[in-house]
mmCIF file of C-alpha atoms in Angstrom:
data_model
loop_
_atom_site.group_PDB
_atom_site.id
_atom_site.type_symbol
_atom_site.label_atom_id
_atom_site.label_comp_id
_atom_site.label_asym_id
_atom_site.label_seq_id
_atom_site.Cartn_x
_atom_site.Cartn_y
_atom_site.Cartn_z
ATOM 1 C CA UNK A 4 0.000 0.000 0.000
ATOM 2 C CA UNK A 5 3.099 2.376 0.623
ATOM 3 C CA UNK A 6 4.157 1.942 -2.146
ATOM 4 C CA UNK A 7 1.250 2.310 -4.478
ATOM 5 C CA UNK A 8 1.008 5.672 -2.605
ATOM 6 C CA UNK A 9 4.488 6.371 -3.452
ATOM 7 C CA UNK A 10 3.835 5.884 -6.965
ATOM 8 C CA UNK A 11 0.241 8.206 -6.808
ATOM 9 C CA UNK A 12 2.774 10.582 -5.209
ATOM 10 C CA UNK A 13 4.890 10.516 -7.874
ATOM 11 C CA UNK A 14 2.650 10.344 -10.932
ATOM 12 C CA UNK A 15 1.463 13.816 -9.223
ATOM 13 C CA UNK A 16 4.161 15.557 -9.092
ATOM 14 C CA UNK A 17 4.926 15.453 -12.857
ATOM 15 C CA UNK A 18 2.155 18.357 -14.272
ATOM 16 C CA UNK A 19 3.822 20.863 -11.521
ATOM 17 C CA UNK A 20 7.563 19.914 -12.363
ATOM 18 C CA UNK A 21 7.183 20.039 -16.026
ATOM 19 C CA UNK A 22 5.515 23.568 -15.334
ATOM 20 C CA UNK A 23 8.523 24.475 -13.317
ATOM 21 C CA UNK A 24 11.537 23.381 -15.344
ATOM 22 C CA UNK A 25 9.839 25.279 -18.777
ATOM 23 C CA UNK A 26 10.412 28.295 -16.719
ATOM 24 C CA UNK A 27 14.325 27.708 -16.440
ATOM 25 C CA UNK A 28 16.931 28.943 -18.816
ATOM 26 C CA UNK A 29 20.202 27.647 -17.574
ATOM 27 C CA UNK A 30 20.671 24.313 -18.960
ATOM 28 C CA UNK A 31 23.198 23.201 -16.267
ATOM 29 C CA UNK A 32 20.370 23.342 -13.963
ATOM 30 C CA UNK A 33 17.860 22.210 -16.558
ATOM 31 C CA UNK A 34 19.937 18.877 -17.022
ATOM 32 C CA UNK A 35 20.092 18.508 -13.749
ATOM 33 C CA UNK A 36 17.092 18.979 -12.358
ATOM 34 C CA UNK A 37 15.621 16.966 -14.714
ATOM 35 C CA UNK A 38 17.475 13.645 -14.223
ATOM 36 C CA UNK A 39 17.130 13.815 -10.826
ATOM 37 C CA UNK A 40 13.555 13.543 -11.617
ATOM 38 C CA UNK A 41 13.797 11.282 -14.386
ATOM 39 C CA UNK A 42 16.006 8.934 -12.112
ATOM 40 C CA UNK A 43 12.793 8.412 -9.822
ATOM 41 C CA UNK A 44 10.927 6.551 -11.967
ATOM 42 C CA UNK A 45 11.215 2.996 -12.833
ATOM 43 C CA UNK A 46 13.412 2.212 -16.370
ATOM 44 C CA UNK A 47 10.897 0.822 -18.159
ATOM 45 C CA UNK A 48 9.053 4.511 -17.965
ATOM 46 C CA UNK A 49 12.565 5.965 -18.904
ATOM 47 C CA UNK A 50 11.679 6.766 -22.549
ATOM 48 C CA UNK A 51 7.896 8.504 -21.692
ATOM 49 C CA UNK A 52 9.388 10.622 -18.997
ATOM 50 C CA UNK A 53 12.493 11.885 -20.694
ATOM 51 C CA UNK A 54 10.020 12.063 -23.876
ATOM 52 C CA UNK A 55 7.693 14.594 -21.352
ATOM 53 C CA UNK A 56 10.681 16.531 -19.900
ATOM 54 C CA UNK A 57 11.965 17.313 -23.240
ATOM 55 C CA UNK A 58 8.530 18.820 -24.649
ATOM 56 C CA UNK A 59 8.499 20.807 -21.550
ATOM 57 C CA UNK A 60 12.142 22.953 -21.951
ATOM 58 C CA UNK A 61 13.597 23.105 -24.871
ATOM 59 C CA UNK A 62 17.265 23.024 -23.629
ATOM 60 C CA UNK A 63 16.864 19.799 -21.785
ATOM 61 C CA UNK A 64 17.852 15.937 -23.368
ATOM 62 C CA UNK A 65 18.340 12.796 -21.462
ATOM 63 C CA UNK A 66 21.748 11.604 -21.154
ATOM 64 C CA UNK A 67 21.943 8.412 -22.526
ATOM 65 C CA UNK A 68 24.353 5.209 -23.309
ATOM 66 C CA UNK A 69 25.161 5.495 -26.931
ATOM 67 C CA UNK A 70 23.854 2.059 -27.993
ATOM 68 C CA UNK A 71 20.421 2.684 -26.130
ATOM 69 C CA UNK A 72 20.143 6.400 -28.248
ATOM 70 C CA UNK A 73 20.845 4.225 -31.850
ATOM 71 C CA UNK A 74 17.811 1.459 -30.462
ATOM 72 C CA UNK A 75 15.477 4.865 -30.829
ATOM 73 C CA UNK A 76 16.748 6.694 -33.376
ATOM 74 C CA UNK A 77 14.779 8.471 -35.820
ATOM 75 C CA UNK A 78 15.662 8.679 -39.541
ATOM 76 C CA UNK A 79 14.011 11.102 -42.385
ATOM 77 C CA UNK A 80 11.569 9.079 -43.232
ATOM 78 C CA UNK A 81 10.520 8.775 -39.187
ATOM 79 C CA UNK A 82 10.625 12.341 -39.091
ATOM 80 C CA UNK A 83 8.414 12.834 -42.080
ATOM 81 C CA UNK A 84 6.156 10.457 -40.913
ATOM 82 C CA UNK A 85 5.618 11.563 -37.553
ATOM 83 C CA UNK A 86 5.243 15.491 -38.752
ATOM 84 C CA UNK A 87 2.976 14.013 -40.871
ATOM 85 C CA UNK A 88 0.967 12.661 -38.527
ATOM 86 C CA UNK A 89 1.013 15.477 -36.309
ATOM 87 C CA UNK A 90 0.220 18.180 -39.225
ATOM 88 C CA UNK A 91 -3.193 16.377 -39.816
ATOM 89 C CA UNK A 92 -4.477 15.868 -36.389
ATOM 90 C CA UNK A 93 -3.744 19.542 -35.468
ATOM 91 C CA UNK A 94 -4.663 21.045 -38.657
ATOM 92 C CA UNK A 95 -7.938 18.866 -38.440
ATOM 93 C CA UNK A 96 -8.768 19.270 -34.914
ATOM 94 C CA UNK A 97 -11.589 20.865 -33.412
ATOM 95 C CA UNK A 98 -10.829 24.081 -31.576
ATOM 96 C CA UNK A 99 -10.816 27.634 -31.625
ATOM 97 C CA UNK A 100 -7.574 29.046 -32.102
ATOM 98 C CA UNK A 101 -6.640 32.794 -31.994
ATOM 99 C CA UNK A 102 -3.873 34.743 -32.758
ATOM 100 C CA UNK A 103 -4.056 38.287 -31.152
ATOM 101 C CA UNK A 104 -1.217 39.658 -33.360
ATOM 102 C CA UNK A 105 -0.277 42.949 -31.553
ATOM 103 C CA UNK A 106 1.425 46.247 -32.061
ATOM 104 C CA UNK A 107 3.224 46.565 -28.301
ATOM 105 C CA UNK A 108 1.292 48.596 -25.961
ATOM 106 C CA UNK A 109 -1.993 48.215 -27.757
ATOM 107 C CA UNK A 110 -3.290 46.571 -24.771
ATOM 108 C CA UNK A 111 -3.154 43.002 -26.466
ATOM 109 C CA UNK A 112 -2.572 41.070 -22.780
ATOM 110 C CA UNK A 113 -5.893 42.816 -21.142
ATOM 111 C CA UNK A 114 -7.500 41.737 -25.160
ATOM 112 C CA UNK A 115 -5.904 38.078 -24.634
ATOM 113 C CA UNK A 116 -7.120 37.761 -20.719
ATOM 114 C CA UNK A 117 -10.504 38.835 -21.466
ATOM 115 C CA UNK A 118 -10.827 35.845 -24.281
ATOM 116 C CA UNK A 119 -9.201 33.164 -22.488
ATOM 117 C CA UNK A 120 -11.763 34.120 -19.627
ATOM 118 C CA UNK A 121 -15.193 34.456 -21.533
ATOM 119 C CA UNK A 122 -14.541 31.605 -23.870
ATOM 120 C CA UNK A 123 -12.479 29.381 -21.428
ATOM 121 C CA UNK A 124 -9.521 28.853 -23.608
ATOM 122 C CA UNK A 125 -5.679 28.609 -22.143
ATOM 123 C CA UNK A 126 -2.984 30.883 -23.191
ATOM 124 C CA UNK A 127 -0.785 29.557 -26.097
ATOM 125 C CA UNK A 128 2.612 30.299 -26.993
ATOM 126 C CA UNK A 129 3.667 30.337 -30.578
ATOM 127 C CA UNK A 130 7.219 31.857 -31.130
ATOM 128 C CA UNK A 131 8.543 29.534 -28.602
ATOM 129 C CA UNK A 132 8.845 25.944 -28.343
ATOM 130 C CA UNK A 133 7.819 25.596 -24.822
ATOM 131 C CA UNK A 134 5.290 23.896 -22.625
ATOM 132 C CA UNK A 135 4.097 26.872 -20.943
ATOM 133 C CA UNK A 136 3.201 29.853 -23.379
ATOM 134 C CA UNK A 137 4.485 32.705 -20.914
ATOM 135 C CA UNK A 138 7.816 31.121 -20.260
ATOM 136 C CA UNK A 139 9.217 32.760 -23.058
ATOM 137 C CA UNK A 140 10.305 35.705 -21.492
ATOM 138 C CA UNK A 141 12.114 33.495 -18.334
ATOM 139 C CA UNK A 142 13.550 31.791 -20.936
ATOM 140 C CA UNK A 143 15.414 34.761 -22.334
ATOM 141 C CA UNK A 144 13.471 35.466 -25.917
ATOM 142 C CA UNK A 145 11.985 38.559 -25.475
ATOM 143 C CA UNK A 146 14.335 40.309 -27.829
ATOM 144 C CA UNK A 147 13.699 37.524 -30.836
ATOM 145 C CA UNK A 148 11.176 38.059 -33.221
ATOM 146 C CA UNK A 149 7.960 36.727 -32.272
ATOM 147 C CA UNK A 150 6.749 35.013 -35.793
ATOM 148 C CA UNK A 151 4.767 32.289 -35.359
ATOM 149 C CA UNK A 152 6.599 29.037 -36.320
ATOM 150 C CA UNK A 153 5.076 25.705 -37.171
ATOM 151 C CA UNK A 154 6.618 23.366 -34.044
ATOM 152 C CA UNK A 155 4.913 25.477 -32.343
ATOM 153 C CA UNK A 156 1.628 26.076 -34.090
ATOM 154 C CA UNK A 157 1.439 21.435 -33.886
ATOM 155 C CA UNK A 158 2.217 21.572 -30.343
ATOM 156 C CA UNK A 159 -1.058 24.309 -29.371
ATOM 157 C CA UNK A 160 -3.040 22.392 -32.443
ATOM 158 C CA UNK A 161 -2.484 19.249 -30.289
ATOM 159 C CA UNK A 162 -4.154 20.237 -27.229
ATOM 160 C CA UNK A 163 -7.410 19.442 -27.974
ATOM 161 C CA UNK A 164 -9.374 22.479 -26.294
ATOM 162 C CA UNK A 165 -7.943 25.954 -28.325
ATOM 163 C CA UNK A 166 -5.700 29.154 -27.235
ATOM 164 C CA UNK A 167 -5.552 32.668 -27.086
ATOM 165 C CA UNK A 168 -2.478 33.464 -28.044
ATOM 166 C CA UNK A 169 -0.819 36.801 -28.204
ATOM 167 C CA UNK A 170 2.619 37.949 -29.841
ATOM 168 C CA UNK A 171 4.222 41.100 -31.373
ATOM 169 C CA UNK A 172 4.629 39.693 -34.775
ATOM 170 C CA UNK A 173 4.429 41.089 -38.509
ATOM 171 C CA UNK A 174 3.217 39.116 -41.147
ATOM 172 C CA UNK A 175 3.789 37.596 -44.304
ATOM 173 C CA UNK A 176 2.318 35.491 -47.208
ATOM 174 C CA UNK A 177 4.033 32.533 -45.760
ATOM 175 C CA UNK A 178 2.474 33.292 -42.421
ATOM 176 C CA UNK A 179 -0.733 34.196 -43.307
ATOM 177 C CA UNK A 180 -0.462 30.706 -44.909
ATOM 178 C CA UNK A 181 0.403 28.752 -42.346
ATOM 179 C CA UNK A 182 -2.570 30.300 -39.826
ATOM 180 C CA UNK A 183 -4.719 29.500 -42.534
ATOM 181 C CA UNK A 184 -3.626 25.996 -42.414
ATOM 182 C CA UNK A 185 -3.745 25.505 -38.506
ATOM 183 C CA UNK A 186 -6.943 27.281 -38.362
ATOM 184 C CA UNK A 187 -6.064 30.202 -36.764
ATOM 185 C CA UNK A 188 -8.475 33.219 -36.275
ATOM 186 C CA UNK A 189 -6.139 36.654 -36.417
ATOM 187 C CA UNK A 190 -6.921 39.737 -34.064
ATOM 188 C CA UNK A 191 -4.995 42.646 -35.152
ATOM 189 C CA UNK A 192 -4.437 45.406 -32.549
ATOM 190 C CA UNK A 193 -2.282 48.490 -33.057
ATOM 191 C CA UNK A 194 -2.352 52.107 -31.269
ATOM 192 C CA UNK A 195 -0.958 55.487 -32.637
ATOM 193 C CA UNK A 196 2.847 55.570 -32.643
ATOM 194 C CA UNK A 197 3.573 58.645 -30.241
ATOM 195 C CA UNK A 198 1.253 57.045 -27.398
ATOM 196 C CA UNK A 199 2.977 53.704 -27.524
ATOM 197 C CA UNK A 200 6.601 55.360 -27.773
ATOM 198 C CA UNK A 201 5.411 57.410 -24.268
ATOM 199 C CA UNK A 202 3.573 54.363 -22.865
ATOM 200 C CA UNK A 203 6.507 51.971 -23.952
ATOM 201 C CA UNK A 204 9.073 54.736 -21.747
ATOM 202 C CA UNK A 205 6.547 53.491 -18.589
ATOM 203 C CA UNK A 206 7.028 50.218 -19.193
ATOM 204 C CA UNK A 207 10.611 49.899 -19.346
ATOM 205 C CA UNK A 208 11.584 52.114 -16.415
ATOM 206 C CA UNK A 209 9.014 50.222 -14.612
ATOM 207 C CA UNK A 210 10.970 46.734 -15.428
ATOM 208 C CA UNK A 211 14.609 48.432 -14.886
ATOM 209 C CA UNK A 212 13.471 49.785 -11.738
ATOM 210 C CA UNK A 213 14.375 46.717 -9.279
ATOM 211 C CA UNK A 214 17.946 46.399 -10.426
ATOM 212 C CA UNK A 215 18.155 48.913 -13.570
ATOM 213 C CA UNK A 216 22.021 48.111 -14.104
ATOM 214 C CA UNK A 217 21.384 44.260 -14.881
ATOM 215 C CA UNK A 218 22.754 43.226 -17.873
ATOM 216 C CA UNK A 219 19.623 40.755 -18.376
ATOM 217 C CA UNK A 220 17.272 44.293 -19.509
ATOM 218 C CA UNK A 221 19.132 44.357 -22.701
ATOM 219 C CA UNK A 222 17.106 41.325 -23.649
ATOM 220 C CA UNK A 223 13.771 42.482 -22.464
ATOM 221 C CA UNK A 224 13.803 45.964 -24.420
ATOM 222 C CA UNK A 225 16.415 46.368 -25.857
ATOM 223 C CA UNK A 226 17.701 49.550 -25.161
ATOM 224 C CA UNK A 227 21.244 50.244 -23.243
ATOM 225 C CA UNK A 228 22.327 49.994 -19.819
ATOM 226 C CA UNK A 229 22.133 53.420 -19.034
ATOM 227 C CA UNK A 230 18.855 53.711 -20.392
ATOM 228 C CA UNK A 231 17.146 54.716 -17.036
ATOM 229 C CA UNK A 232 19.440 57.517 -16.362
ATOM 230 C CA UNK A 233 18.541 59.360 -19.402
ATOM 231 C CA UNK A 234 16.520 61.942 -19.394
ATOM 232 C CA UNK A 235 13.193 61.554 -20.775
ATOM 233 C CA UNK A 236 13.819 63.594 -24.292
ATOM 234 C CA UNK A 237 16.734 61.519 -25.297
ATOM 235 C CA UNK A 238 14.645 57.993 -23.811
ATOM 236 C CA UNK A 239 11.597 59.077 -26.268
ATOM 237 C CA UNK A 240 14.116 59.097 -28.878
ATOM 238 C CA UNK A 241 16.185 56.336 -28.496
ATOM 239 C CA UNK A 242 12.593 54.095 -28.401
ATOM 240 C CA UNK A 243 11.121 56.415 -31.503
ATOM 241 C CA UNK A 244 14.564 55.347 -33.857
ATOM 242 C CA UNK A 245 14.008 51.504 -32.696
ATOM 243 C CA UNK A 246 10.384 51.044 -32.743
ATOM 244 C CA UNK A 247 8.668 53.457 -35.605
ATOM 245 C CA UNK A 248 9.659 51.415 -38.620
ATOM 246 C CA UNK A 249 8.692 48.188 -36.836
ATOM 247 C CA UNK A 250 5.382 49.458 -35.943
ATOM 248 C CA UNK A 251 4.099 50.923 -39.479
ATOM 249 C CA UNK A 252 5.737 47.428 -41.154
ATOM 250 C CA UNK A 253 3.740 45.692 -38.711
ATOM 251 C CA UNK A 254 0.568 47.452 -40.078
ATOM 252 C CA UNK A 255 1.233 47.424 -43.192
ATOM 253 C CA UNK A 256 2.074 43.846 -43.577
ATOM 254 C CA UNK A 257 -1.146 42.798 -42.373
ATOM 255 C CA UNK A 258 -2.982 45.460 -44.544
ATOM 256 C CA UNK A 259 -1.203 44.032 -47.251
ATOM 257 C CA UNK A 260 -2.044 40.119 -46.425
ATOM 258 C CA UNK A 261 -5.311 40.943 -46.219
ATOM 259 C CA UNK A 262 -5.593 42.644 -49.084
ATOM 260 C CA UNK A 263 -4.229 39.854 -51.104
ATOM 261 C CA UNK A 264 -7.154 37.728 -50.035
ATOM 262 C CA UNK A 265 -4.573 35.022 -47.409
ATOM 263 C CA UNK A 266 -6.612 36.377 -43.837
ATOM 264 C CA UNK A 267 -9.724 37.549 -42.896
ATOM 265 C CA UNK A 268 -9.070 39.333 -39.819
ATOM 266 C CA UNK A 269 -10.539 41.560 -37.083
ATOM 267 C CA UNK A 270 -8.901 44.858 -36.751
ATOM 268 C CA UNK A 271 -8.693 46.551 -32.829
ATOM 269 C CA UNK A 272 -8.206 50.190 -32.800
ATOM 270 C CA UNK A 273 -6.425 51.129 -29.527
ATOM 271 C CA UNK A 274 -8.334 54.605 -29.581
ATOM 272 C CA UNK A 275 -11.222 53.870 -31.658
ATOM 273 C CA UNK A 276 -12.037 50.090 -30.117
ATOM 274 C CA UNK A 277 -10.517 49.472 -27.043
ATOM 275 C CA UNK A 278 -11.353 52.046 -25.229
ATOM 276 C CA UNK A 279 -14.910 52.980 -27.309
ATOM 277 C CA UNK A 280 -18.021 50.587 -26.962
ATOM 278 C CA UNK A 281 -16.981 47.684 -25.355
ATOM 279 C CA UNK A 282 -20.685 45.861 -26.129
ATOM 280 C CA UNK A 283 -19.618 46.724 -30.474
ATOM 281 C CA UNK A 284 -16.378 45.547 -29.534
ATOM 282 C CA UNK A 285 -17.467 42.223 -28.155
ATOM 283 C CA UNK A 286 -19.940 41.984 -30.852
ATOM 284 C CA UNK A 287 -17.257 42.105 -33.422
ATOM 285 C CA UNK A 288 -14.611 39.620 -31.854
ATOM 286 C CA UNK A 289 -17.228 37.253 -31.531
ATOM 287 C CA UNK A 290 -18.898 36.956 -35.192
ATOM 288 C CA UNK A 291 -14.915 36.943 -35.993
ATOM 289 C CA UNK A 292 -14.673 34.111 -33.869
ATOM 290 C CA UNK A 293 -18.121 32.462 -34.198
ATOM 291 C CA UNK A 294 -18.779 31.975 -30.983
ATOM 292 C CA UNK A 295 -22.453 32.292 -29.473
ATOM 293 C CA UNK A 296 -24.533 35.021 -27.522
ATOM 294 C CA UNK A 297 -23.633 34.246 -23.856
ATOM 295 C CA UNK A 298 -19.617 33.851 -24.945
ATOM 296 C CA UNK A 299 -20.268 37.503 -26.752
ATOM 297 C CA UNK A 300 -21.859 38.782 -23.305
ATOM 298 C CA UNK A 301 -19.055 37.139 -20.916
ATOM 299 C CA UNK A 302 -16.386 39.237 -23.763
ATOM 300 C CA UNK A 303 -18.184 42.739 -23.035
ATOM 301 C CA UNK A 304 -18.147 41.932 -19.152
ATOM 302 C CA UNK A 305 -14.099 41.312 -19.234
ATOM 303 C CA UNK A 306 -13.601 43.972 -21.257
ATOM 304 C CA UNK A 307 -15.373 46.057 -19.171
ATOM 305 C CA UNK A 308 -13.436 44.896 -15.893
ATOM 306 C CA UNK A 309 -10.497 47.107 -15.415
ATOM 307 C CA UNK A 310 -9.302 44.495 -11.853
ATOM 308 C CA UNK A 311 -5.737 43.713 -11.794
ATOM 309 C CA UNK A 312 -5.165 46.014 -14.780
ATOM 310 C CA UNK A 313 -1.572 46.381 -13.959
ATOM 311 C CA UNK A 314 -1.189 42.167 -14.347
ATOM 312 C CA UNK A 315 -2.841 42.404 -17.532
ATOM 313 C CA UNK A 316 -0.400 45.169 -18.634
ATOM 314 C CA UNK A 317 -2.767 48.124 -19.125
ATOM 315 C CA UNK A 318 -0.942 51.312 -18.096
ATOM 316 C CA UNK A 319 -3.294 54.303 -18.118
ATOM 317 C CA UNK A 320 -5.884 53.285 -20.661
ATOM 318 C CA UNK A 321 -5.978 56.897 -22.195
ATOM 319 C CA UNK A 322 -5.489 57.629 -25.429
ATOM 320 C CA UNK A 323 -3.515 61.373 -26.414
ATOM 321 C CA UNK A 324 -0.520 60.519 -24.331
ATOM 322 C CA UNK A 325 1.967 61.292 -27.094
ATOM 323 C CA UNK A 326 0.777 65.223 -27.235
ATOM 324 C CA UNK A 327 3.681 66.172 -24.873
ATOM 325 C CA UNK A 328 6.616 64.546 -27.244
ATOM 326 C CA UNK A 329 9.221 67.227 -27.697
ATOM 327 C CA UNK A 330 9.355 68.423 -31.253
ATOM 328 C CA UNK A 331 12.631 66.734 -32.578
ATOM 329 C CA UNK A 332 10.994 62.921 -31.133
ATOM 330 C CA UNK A 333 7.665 63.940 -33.043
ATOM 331 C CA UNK A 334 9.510 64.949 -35.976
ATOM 332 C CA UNK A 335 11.495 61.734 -36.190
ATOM 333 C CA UNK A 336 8.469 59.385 -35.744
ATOM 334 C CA UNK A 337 6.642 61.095 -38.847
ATOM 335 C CA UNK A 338 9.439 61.366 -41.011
ATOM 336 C CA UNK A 339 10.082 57.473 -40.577
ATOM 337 C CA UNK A 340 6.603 56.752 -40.822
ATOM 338 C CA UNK A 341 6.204 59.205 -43.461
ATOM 339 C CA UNK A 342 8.493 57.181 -46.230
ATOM 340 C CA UNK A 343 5.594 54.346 -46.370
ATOM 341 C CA UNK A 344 2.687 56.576 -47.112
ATOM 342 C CA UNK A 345 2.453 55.551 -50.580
ATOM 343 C CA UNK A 346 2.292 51.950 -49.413
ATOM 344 C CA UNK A 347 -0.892 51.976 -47.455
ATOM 345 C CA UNK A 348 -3.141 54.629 -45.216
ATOM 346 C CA UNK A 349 -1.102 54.932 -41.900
ATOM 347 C CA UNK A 350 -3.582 57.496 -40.263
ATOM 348 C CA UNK A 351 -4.802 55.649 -37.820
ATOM 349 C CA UNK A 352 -0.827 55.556 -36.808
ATOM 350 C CA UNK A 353 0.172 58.662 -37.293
ATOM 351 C CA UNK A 354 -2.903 61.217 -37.766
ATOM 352 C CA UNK A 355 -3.502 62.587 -41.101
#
């Protein structure tokens, strides 16, 4: 009887340590936090739990004899085969998947935390290869680009119950054909340039603020050391010269997507949507989304609750905030902006 409790024990514990170990980034500790674990369970469950601890962090593999890592080896074909397999069941599987592709600070974590709640879905990751979709920052890759990629799109296909997820990512025709494939429903958000350049300043003094001089900030934002001793004219400016051009790409490349007929998405005005009538707002996610009456009622309701804003990353929830910009910082924005006017309508980015 002990021992059958041992093993209940045991066979408990594995959820909350693969949760834990996707959260760690040094693969010293990975490794060996992970055998340690691994070595607790009897050999003939060797492969499944070394199999599990593997899919949870993507810097962890078992260390093996040589002769027992040729008995599994996987070839081409195997490969093939298995992606295969994998392609079909999650592009075939019933679920409700959404992409909330964001322009930063356009309040896309309040947008994603409101979905997951009224339609019960989890949060999915798809830039990273991880189990848990908000280890990617712990796991140092805030500073990559956040394009979906298709490991990851199979892994949240295979779940069997949906996501929400939500990543700062432009778009392409490859892209757009790949979400098509997995059955992806695109949100678009994006906010005028001068109030995310003032709102992104918030944000990263905010994060420097415990220990500003660590190294480890670079890879958040960015932006230099001595970025929090600046004043604020020369921060503005340093964030207008390495965001602007991102942000009107971003735009522009799903304008352009959907224009060639590869998405049908729903577009979320920072100013104009977010913070106008919630009720429209819900309305218009959820015929997006297909989802029914009471789902469309629970949406309005989160949107409406402004609790625990500051988890859910919404700063002031004003729009104008970029009217105090010195000059030369205004002046930059629109002349980077300004070279791409003949490649789509950037008002709602810039003003007319």
């Amino acid at each position: 009887m002990d021992n059958l409790a041992r093993q209940e024990n045991l066979e408990q514990e594995i959820r909350p340590f693969l949760t834990e170990i996707s959260m760690l980034d040094d693969p010293a500790l990975v490794s060996k936090r992970c055998h340690a674990f691994l070595y607790r369970f009897p050999p003939e469950r060797g492969l499944e739990i070394a199999s599990l601890l593997t899919y949870a962090n993507p810097f962890f593999l078992p260390e093996i004899p040589a002769e027992s890592a040729r008995q599994i080896a996987a070839d081409l074909e195997l490969y093939a085969e298995t992606v295969m397999r994998a392609k079909l069941t999650a592009t075939r599987a019933r679920q409700l998947n959404v992409l909330v592709a964001c322009a930063p600070k356009s309040a896309p974590t309040f947008i994603q935390d409101a979905l997951c709640k009224a339609l019960n879905l989890p949060v999915g990751g798809l830039s990273t290869a991880t189990m848990d979709a908000t280890s990617g920052s712990m796991l140092g890759a805030n500073l990559k680009e956040q394009e979906p990629d298709e490991l990851a799109l199979i892994r949240n296909g295979l779940n069997m119950r949906g996501y929400v997820a939500q990543h700062h990512a432009r778009c392409s025709p490859y892209l757009a054909r790949l979400l098509s494939a997995y059955k992806v429903r695109p949100i678009i958000t994006h906010r005028n340039i001068l109030d995310t350049i003032v709102s992104m300043d918030d944000m990263v003094m905010e994060w420097r603020a415990p220990n500003a001089a660590a190294s480890v900030y670079y890879f958040n934002d960015g932006m230099p050391g001595n970025f929090h001793t600046r004043d604020r004219d020369d921060r503005l400016m340093m964030l207008a010269q390495r965001w602007t051009a991102w942000l009107v790409q971003f735009y522009i490349s799903w304008k352009k997507v959907e224009q060639m007929g590869l998405i049908k998405p729903v577009w979320v005005s920072y100013e104009t949507d977010f913070l106008g009538d919630k009720q429209l707002l819900a309305a218009r996610i959820s015929a997006h989304l297909g989802v029914d009456m009471a789902a469309t009622a629970r949406l309005a309701h989160a949107f409406e609750d402004r609790t625990d804003a500051g988890a859910k990353r919404l700063n002031k929830g004003v729009a104008g905030r970029g009217q105090d910009v010195p000059v030369k910082v205004r002046e930059q924005v629109l002349r980077i902006a300004g070279f791409y006017r003949d490649e789509q309508d950037i008002t709602p980015l810039v003003g007319a």
